[in-house]
Amino acid sequence: MRTFNASKAFRYLPFMVIMGCGSPEVPPNPFDEPVELRATLEIPTEDLPGNHIAGLHARIFQPTCANSGCHDGTFEPDFRTVEGTYNTLVNHPIVKNDPDGTYQLRVKPRDVDNSILWVRLNQDIDGQSGIMPLVVEPGSDWPDLKTEHMSNIRAWIEDGAKDWFGNEPSGGNLSPSMTGMIVTLPGNPSPLPRTTQGAVAIPAQTTTVSIWLALSDAESSTSELQHVSLRASTSRSTLEQQTAQTLTTTSSMAGIDAFGSQTTYFHSLNLDVSPYSSGDQVFIQVSVMDPISGLTFQLPSGGSPLYMHTYFSILLE
């Protein structure tokens, strides 16, 4: 069974300090070395909607198109990760056009016929470029399920080419996204493990945890993202009613995000968990304003899939 390792439950590499012979023991600075984060919660591919960007990546773009020397980062679109797939497709200017210069974007939300992705899957635009995919990797089910895959791609574009949170791009500007969460105990850089369902497991008697979040935006740097705050609640439906707490960017931590990509966690917050009881699952939601559109986005949003809400949550033991 193929699985989408967008959130695979976590395993971690411990810090190792090599001391010279006879040298006095000096406590290591927890931020001298990056923490490598690995997702280990396996979400079956069949549990992902076929017309969702994560489902499209797991079933089509990664196994069929991320061929060696093709869309494996050698050139765009980059289909190695969900984030890369989305950011190099949606509202992204094209490189190769037809002789009449008909198309402008790789994926134009709600406009299938003017999305070059759809065109390249159906026709040879200049008589020499061929129809995509040019090469089908062994093990890809594209030949057998092409009709179904094409239908799902069309449905995703027609539905607004939404991101993994269920957000539509605002005009020609992609909305900010949240791609990873690490939770640690204050002063300890080792990420806490996750349950088999995907929530971060918080040890009993813990009163405070450090939440680390990886945010990104296709058009703006992380430092330009404004009004970044966090809300926490035991109910997803009441998140926006909770008091917002401002995230800081005074330090950073390196690690792997939910989609398996190396990233830097810039935004953090010490969250008081003493009001919660053992067995409580606390959902995390971030508010961030896009510096280009001025719109504020909630991540995850009410329309985000359940596994995203679970990934961005903690469970008190």
Short mmCIF file of C-alpha atoms in Angstrom, two decimals:
data_model
loop_
_atom_site.label_atom_id
_atom_site.label_comp_id
_atom_site.label_asym_id
_atom_site.label_seq_id
_atom_site.Cartn_x
_atom_site.Cartn_y
_atom_site.Cartn_z
CA MET A 1 0.00 0.00 0.00
CA ARG A 2 1.46 3.36 -1.00
CA THR A 3 1.42 5.93 1.76
CA PHE A 4 1.66 9.71 1.83
CA ASN A 5 4.38 10.69 4.26
CA ALA A 6 3.03 14.23 4.80
CA SER A 7 3.09 13.46 8.45
CA LYS A 8 4.79 10.11 9.19
CA ALA A 9 4.45 10.12 13.65
CA PHE A 10 7.97 11.31 14.73
CA ARG A 11 11.37 9.81 15.28
CA TYR A 12 14.39 11.92 16.10
CA LEU A 13 18.14 11.92 16.05
CA PRO A 14 19.60 12.63 19.50
CA PHE A 15 22.29 15.18 20.05
CA MET A 16 25.80 13.79 20.40
CA VAL A 17 28.64 15.73 21.99
CA ILE A 18 32.16 14.48 21.45
CA MET A 19 34.47 15.70 24.21
CA GLY A 20 38.23 15.79 23.91
CA CYS A 21 40.27 13.59 26.29
CA GLY A 22 40.68 15.38 29.62
CA SER A 23 38.51 18.32 28.57
CA PRO A 24 36.08 19.64 31.18
CA GLU A 25 32.47 18.81 30.48
CA VAL A 26 30.65 21.82 29.15
CA PRO A 27 26.86 21.68 28.75
CA PRO A 28 26.04 21.82 25.02
CA ASN A 29 24.21 24.80 23.59
CA PRO A 30 20.95 23.25 22.34
CA PHE A 31 20.95 25.50 19.29
CA ASP A 32 24.51 24.76 18.15
CA GLU A 33 23.34 21.76 16.16
CA PRO A 34 20.14 21.36 14.13
CA VAL A 35 17.46 18.98 15.28
CA GLU A 36 16.58 16.61 12.47
CA LEU A 37 12.88 15.91 12.43
CA ARG A 38 11.35 12.91 10.67
CA ALA A 39 7.65 12.41 10.10
CA THR A 40 6.49 8.87 10.83
CA LEU A 41 2.69 9.01 10.87
CA GLU A 42 1.71 7.18 7.71
CA ILE A 43 -1.52 8.36 6.09
CA PRO A 44 -2.77 5.79 3.55
CA THR A 45 -2.96 7.32 0.09
CA GLU A 46 -6.53 6.12 -0.30
CA ASP A 47 -7.52 8.24 2.73
CA LEU A 48 -6.53 11.41 0.87
CA PRO A 49 -9.17 12.92 -1.43
CA GLY A 50 -8.16 12.43 -5.05
CA ASN A 51 -8.85 16.08 -5.91
CA HIS A 52 -6.80 17.45 -2.96
CA ILE A 53 -3.25 18.68 -3.62
CA ALA A 54 -1.86 16.12 -1.14
CA GLY A 55 -3.74 13.31 -2.88
CA LEU A 56 -2.63 14.50 -6.31
CA HIS A 57 0.99 14.64 -5.15
CA ALA A 58 0.86 11.19 -3.54
CA ARG A 59 -0.87 9.47 -6.45
CA ILE A 60 0.34 11.36 -9.52
CA PHE A 61 3.03 14.03 -9.30
CA GLN A 62 5.52 12.25 -7.04
CA PRO A 63 5.33 8.65 -8.38
CA THR A 64 4.81 9.58 -12.03
CA CYS A 65 6.44 12.95 -12.64
CA ALA A 66 9.33 13.30 -10.18
CA ASN A 67 11.54 11.22 -12.47
CA SER A 68 15.30 11.43 -12.18
CA GLY A 69 16.41 14.35 -14.33
CA CYS A 70 12.83 15.58 -14.80
CA HIS A 71 10.63 17.11 -12.08
CA ASP A 72 12.89 15.94 -9.25
CA GLY A 73 14.23 19.43 -8.58
CA THR A 74 16.29 19.49 -11.77
CA PHE A 75 13.81 22.01 -13.16
CA GLU A 76 10.35 23.31 -12.34
CA PRO A 77 7.67 22.35 -11.61
CA ASP A 78 9.29 20.63 -8.64
CA PHE A 79 7.23 17.58 -7.72
CA ARG A 80 9.40 16.21 -4.91
CA THR A 81 7.19 17.58 -2.13
CA VAL A 82 3.61 18.76 -1.70
CA GLU A 83 4.74 22.28 -0.89
CA GLY A 84 7.08 22.44 -3.89
CA THR A 85 4.39 21.04 -6.16
CA TYR A 86 1.83 23.63 -5.09
CA ASN A 87 4.15 26.64 -5.11
CA THR A 88 5.63 25.84 -8.53
CA LEU A 89 2.25 25.18 -10.15
CA VAL A 90 -0.46 27.53 -8.88
CA ASN A 91 -0.37 31.05 -10.36
CA HIS A 92 3.21 30.32 -11.42
CA PRO A 93 4.42 31.86 -14.72
CA ILE A 94 5.29 29.33 -17.42
CA VAL A 95 8.57 28.88 -19.29
CA LYS A 96 7.50 26.96 -22.40
CA ASN A 97 4.48 28.22 -24.34
CA ASP A 98 2.76 27.39 -27.61
CA PRO A 99 3.78 29.35 -30.77
CA ASP A 100 0.94 31.84 -30.23
CA GLY A 101 1.86 32.58 -26.62
CA THR A 102 -1.61 31.53 -25.48
CA TYR A 103 -0.89 30.61 -21.87
CA GLN A 104 0.50 32.52 -18.90
CA LEU A 105 0.21 30.25 -15.86
CA ARG A 106 1.00 26.62 -15.05
CA VAL A 107 -2.22 26.35 -13.04
CA LYS A 108 -4.82 29.09 -13.25
CA PRO A 109 -7.37 28.46 -10.46
CA ARG A 110 -10.88 27.71 -11.76
CA ASP A 111 -9.67 27.89 -15.37
CA VAL A 112 -8.64 24.44 -16.57
CA ASP A 113 -8.36 25.28 -20.26
CA ASN A 114 -5.93 28.13 -19.58
CA SER A 115 -3.74 26.09 -17.22
CA ILE A 116 -0.66 24.87 -19.07
CA LEU A 117 -0.50 21.81 -16.77
CA TRP A 118 -3.78 20.57 -18.21
CA VAL A 119 -2.77 21.47 -21.75
CA ARG A 120 0.57 19.64 -21.52
CA LEU A 121 -1.24 16.52 -20.29
CA ASN A 122 -3.47 16.56 -23.37
CA GLN A 123 -1.50 17.90 -26.31
CA ASP A 124 1.91 18.58 -27.80
CA ILE A 125 1.91 22.39 -27.64
CA ASP A 126 4.56 22.99 -30.27
CA GLY A 127 4.83 19.71 -32.15
CA GLN A 128 8.13 18.77 -30.56
CA SER A 129 7.68 18.89 -26.78
CA GLY A 130 5.46 15.82 -26.50
CA ILE A 131 2.55 15.08 -24.20
CA MET A 132 3.26 14.80 -20.48
CA PRO A 133 4.33 12.60 -18.85
CA LEU A 134 7.09 11.90 -21.34
CA VAL A 135 8.38 8.95 -19.30
CA VAL A 136 6.34 6.85 -16.89
CA GLU A 137 8.29 5.44 -13.96
CA PRO A 138 8.01 1.69 -13.24
CA GLY A 139 5.30 1.20 -10.66
CA SER A 140 3.30 4.25 -11.68
CA ASP A 141 -0.39 3.51 -12.24
CA TRP A 142 -0.77 6.39 -14.71
CA PRO A 143 -1.37 4.13 -17.74
CA ASP A 144 -4.12 2.20 -15.93
CA LEU A 145 -5.76 5.08 -14.07
CA LYS A 146 -5.11 7.98 -16.43
CA THR A 147 -8.80 8.83 -16.84
CA GLU A 148 -9.35 8.95 -13.06
CA HIS A 149 -6.16 10.95 -12.46
CA MET A 150 -7.05 13.47 -15.17
CA SER A 151 -10.53 13.86 -13.70
CA ASN A 152 -9.07 14.59 -10.26
CA ILE A 153 -6.62 17.17 -11.64
CA ARG A 154 -9.49 18.91 -13.46
CA ALA A 155 -11.65 18.85 -10.32
CA TRP A 156 -8.84 20.36 -8.21
CA ILE A 157 -8.28 23.24 -10.64
CA GLU A 158 -12.01 23.89 -11.08
CA ASP A 159 -12.43 23.97 -7.28
CA GLY A 160 -9.90 26.80 -7.02
CA ALA A 161 -6.58 24.91 -6.85
CA LYS A 162 -6.69 24.96 -3.05
CA ASP A 163 -3.64 24.33 -0.88
CA TRP A 164 -3.31 21.57 1.74
CA PHE A 165 -5.24 23.70 4.23
CA GLY A 166 -8.18 24.17 1.88
CA ASN A 167 -7.33 27.82 1.14
CA GLU A 168 -7.68 29.31 -2.32
CA PRO A 169 -4.95 31.64 -3.58
CA SER A 170 -5.88 35.30 -3.30
CA GLY A 171 -5.87 36.63 -6.85
CA GLY A 172 -2.40 36.05 -8.27
CA ASN A 173 -0.90 35.79 -4.80
CA LEU A 174 -0.51 32.50 -2.94
CA SER A 175 -1.62 32.57 0.68
CA PRO A 176 0.92 31.97 3.48
CA SER A 177 1.18 28.38 4.65
CA MET A 178 2.30 26.47 7.72
CA THR A 179 4.44 23.47 6.88
CA GLY A 180 5.62 22.01 10.16
CA MET A 181 5.35 21.98 13.96
CA ILE A 182 7.89 20.88 16.56
CA VAL A 183 7.02 20.79 20.25
CA THR A 184 9.75 20.73 22.91
CA LEU A 185 10.05 21.20 26.63
CA PRO A 186 11.54 24.62 27.54
CA GLY A 187 15.33 24.46 27.50
CA ASN A 188 15.36 21.02 25.84
CA PRO A 189 15.80 20.99 22.03
CA SER A 190 14.67 17.38 21.56
CA PRO A 191 11.25 17.28 19.86
CA LEU A 192 8.57 15.41 21.76
CA PRO A 193 7.27 12.24 20.07
CA ARG A 194 3.89 11.92 18.42
CA THR A 195 1.09 9.46 18.98
CA THR A 196 0.19 6.97 16.25
CA GLN A 197 -2.68 9.31 15.32
CA GLY A 198 -0.26 12.21 14.80
CA ALA A 199 -0.73 14.55 17.79
CA VAL A 200 2.37 15.51 19.82
CA ALA A 201 2.41 13.58 23.11
CA ILE A 202 2.91 15.84 26.14
CA PRO A 203 4.31 14.09 29.26
CA ALA A 204 2.23 14.07 32.44
CA GLN A 205 2.87 16.90 34.91
CA THR A 206 4.09 19.22 32.13
CA THR A 207 3.00 22.82 32.65
CA THR A 208 4.68 24.59 29.72
CA VAL A 209 5.75 23.53 26.23
CA SER A 210 7.60 25.35 23.47
CA ILE A 211 5.73 25.37 20.16
CA TRP A 212 7.91 25.80 17.05
CA LEU A 213 6.22 26.50 13.73
CA ALA A 214 7.52 26.61 10.15
CA LEU A 215 5.72 29.22 8.06
CA SER A 216 6.31 30.02 4.43
CA ASP A 217 5.00 32.21 1.65
CA ALA A 218 5.81 31.97 -2.04
CA GLU A 219 6.13 35.74 -2.51
CA SER A 220 7.39 36.96 0.88
CA SER A 221 10.16 35.94 3.25
CA THR A 222 9.25 34.56 6.65
CA SER A 223 10.45 37.78 8.31
CA GLU A 224 7.92 39.78 6.25
CA LEU A 225 4.93 37.80 7.49
CA GLN A 226 2.97 40.05 9.84
CA HIS A 227 0.62 39.67 12.80
CA VAL A 228 1.53 36.04 13.45
CA SER A 229 -0.35 34.74 16.48
CA LEU A 230 -1.45 31.41 17.94
CA ARG A 231 -4.67 30.15 19.46
CA ALA A 232 -5.21 26.88 21.28
CA SER A 233 -8.41 25.02 22.15
CA THR A 234 -9.66 21.53 22.94
CA SER A 235 -12.32 22.07 20.24
CA ARG A 236 -11.56 22.93 16.63
CA SER A 237 -14.86 24.80 16.37
CA THR A 238 -13.90 27.29 19.10
CA LEU A 239 -10.33 28.09 18.04
CA GLU A 240 -11.14 31.53 16.67
CA GLN A 241 -12.87 32.45 19.95
CA GLN A 242 -9.71 31.96 22.00
CA THR A 243 -7.26 34.68 23.04
CA ALA A 244 -4.46 35.12 20.50
CA GLN A 245 -0.86 34.88 21.69
CA THR A 246 1.91 36.49 19.63
CA LEU A 247 4.65 34.26 18.25
CA THR A 248 8.26 35.44 18.42
CA THR A 249 11.20 35.08 16.02
CA THR A 250 14.06 35.65 18.47
CA SER A 251 15.62 32.23 17.74
CA SER A 252 15.31 29.43 15.23
CA MET A 253 15.56 25.67 14.89
CA ALA A 254 16.39 23.54 11.84
CA GLY A 255 14.42 20.43 11.06
CA ILE A 256 12.31 18.47 8.59
CA ASP A 257 8.79 19.74 7.95
CA ALA A 258 5.59 17.73 7.62
CA PHE A 259 6.29 17.06 3.94
CA GLY A 260 9.83 15.72 4.39
CA SER A 261 11.67 18.89 3.37
CA GLN A 262 14.51 20.54 5.29
CA THR A 263 13.27 23.82 6.72
CA THR A 264 13.89 26.35 9.48
CA TYR A 265 11.44 26.92 12.30
CA PHE A 266 11.50 30.66 13.02
CA HIS A 267 8.26 31.23 14.95
CA SER A 268 7.92 29.99 18.51
CA LEU A 269 5.87 30.41 21.66
CA ASN A 270 5.89 29.03 25.20
CA LEU A 271 2.39 27.68 25.72
CA ASP A 272 0.92 27.21 29.19
CA VAL A 273 -0.74 23.78 29.24
CA SER A 274 -1.57 23.73 32.97
CA PRO A 275 -5.27 24.57 32.32
CA TYR A 276 -5.69 21.30 30.41
CA SER A 277 -6.27 17.82 31.82
CA SER A 278 -4.83 14.41 31.05
CA GLY A 279 -6.38 13.06 27.86
CA ASP A 280 -7.14 16.50 26.41
CA GLN A 281 -6.26 17.02 22.77
CA VAL A 282 -5.39 20.67 22.21
CA PHE A 283 -5.63 21.99 18.68
CA ILE A 284 -3.29 24.73 17.47
CA GLN A 285 -4.26 27.41 14.95
CA VAL A 286 -2.10 30.24 13.65
CA SER A 287 -3.29 33.57 12.30
CA VAL A 288 -1.00 35.27 9.81
CA MET A 289 -1.47 38.30 7.57
CA ASP A 290 -0.27 38.17 3.99
CA PRO A 291 1.89 41.30 3.46
CA ILE A 292 0.82 41.55 -0.20
CA SER A 293 -2.95 41.12 -0.04
CA GLY A 294 -3.42 42.34 3.54
CA LEU A 295 -5.71 39.37 4.18
CA THR A 296 -5.45 37.32 7.37
CA PHE A 297 -5.40 33.52 7.12
CA GLN A 298 -6.17 30.91 9.76
CA LEU A 299 -3.91 27.85 9.56
CA PRO A 300 -5.33 25.23 9.68
CA SER A 301 -8.69 26.62 8.63
CA GLY A 302 -12.14 25.18 9.21
CA GLY A 303 -11.96 23.64 5.75
CA SER A 304 -8.62 21.90 6.34
CA PRO A 305 -8.61 18.08 6.34
CA LEU A 306 -8.75 16.34 9.71
CA TYR A 307 -5.20 14.97 9.49
CA MET A 308 -3.88 18.55 9.28
CA HIS A 309 -5.75 19.52 12.44
CA THR A 310 -4.40 16.39 14.13
CA TYR A 311 -0.83 17.12 13.02
CA PHE A 312 -1.08 20.63 14.49
CA SER A 313 -2.28 19.43 17.90
CA ILE A 314 -0.92 18.16 21.22
CA LEU A 315 -2.25 15.39 23.45
CA LEU A 316 -1.73 15.53 27.22
CA GLU A 317 -0.82 12.20 28.74
#
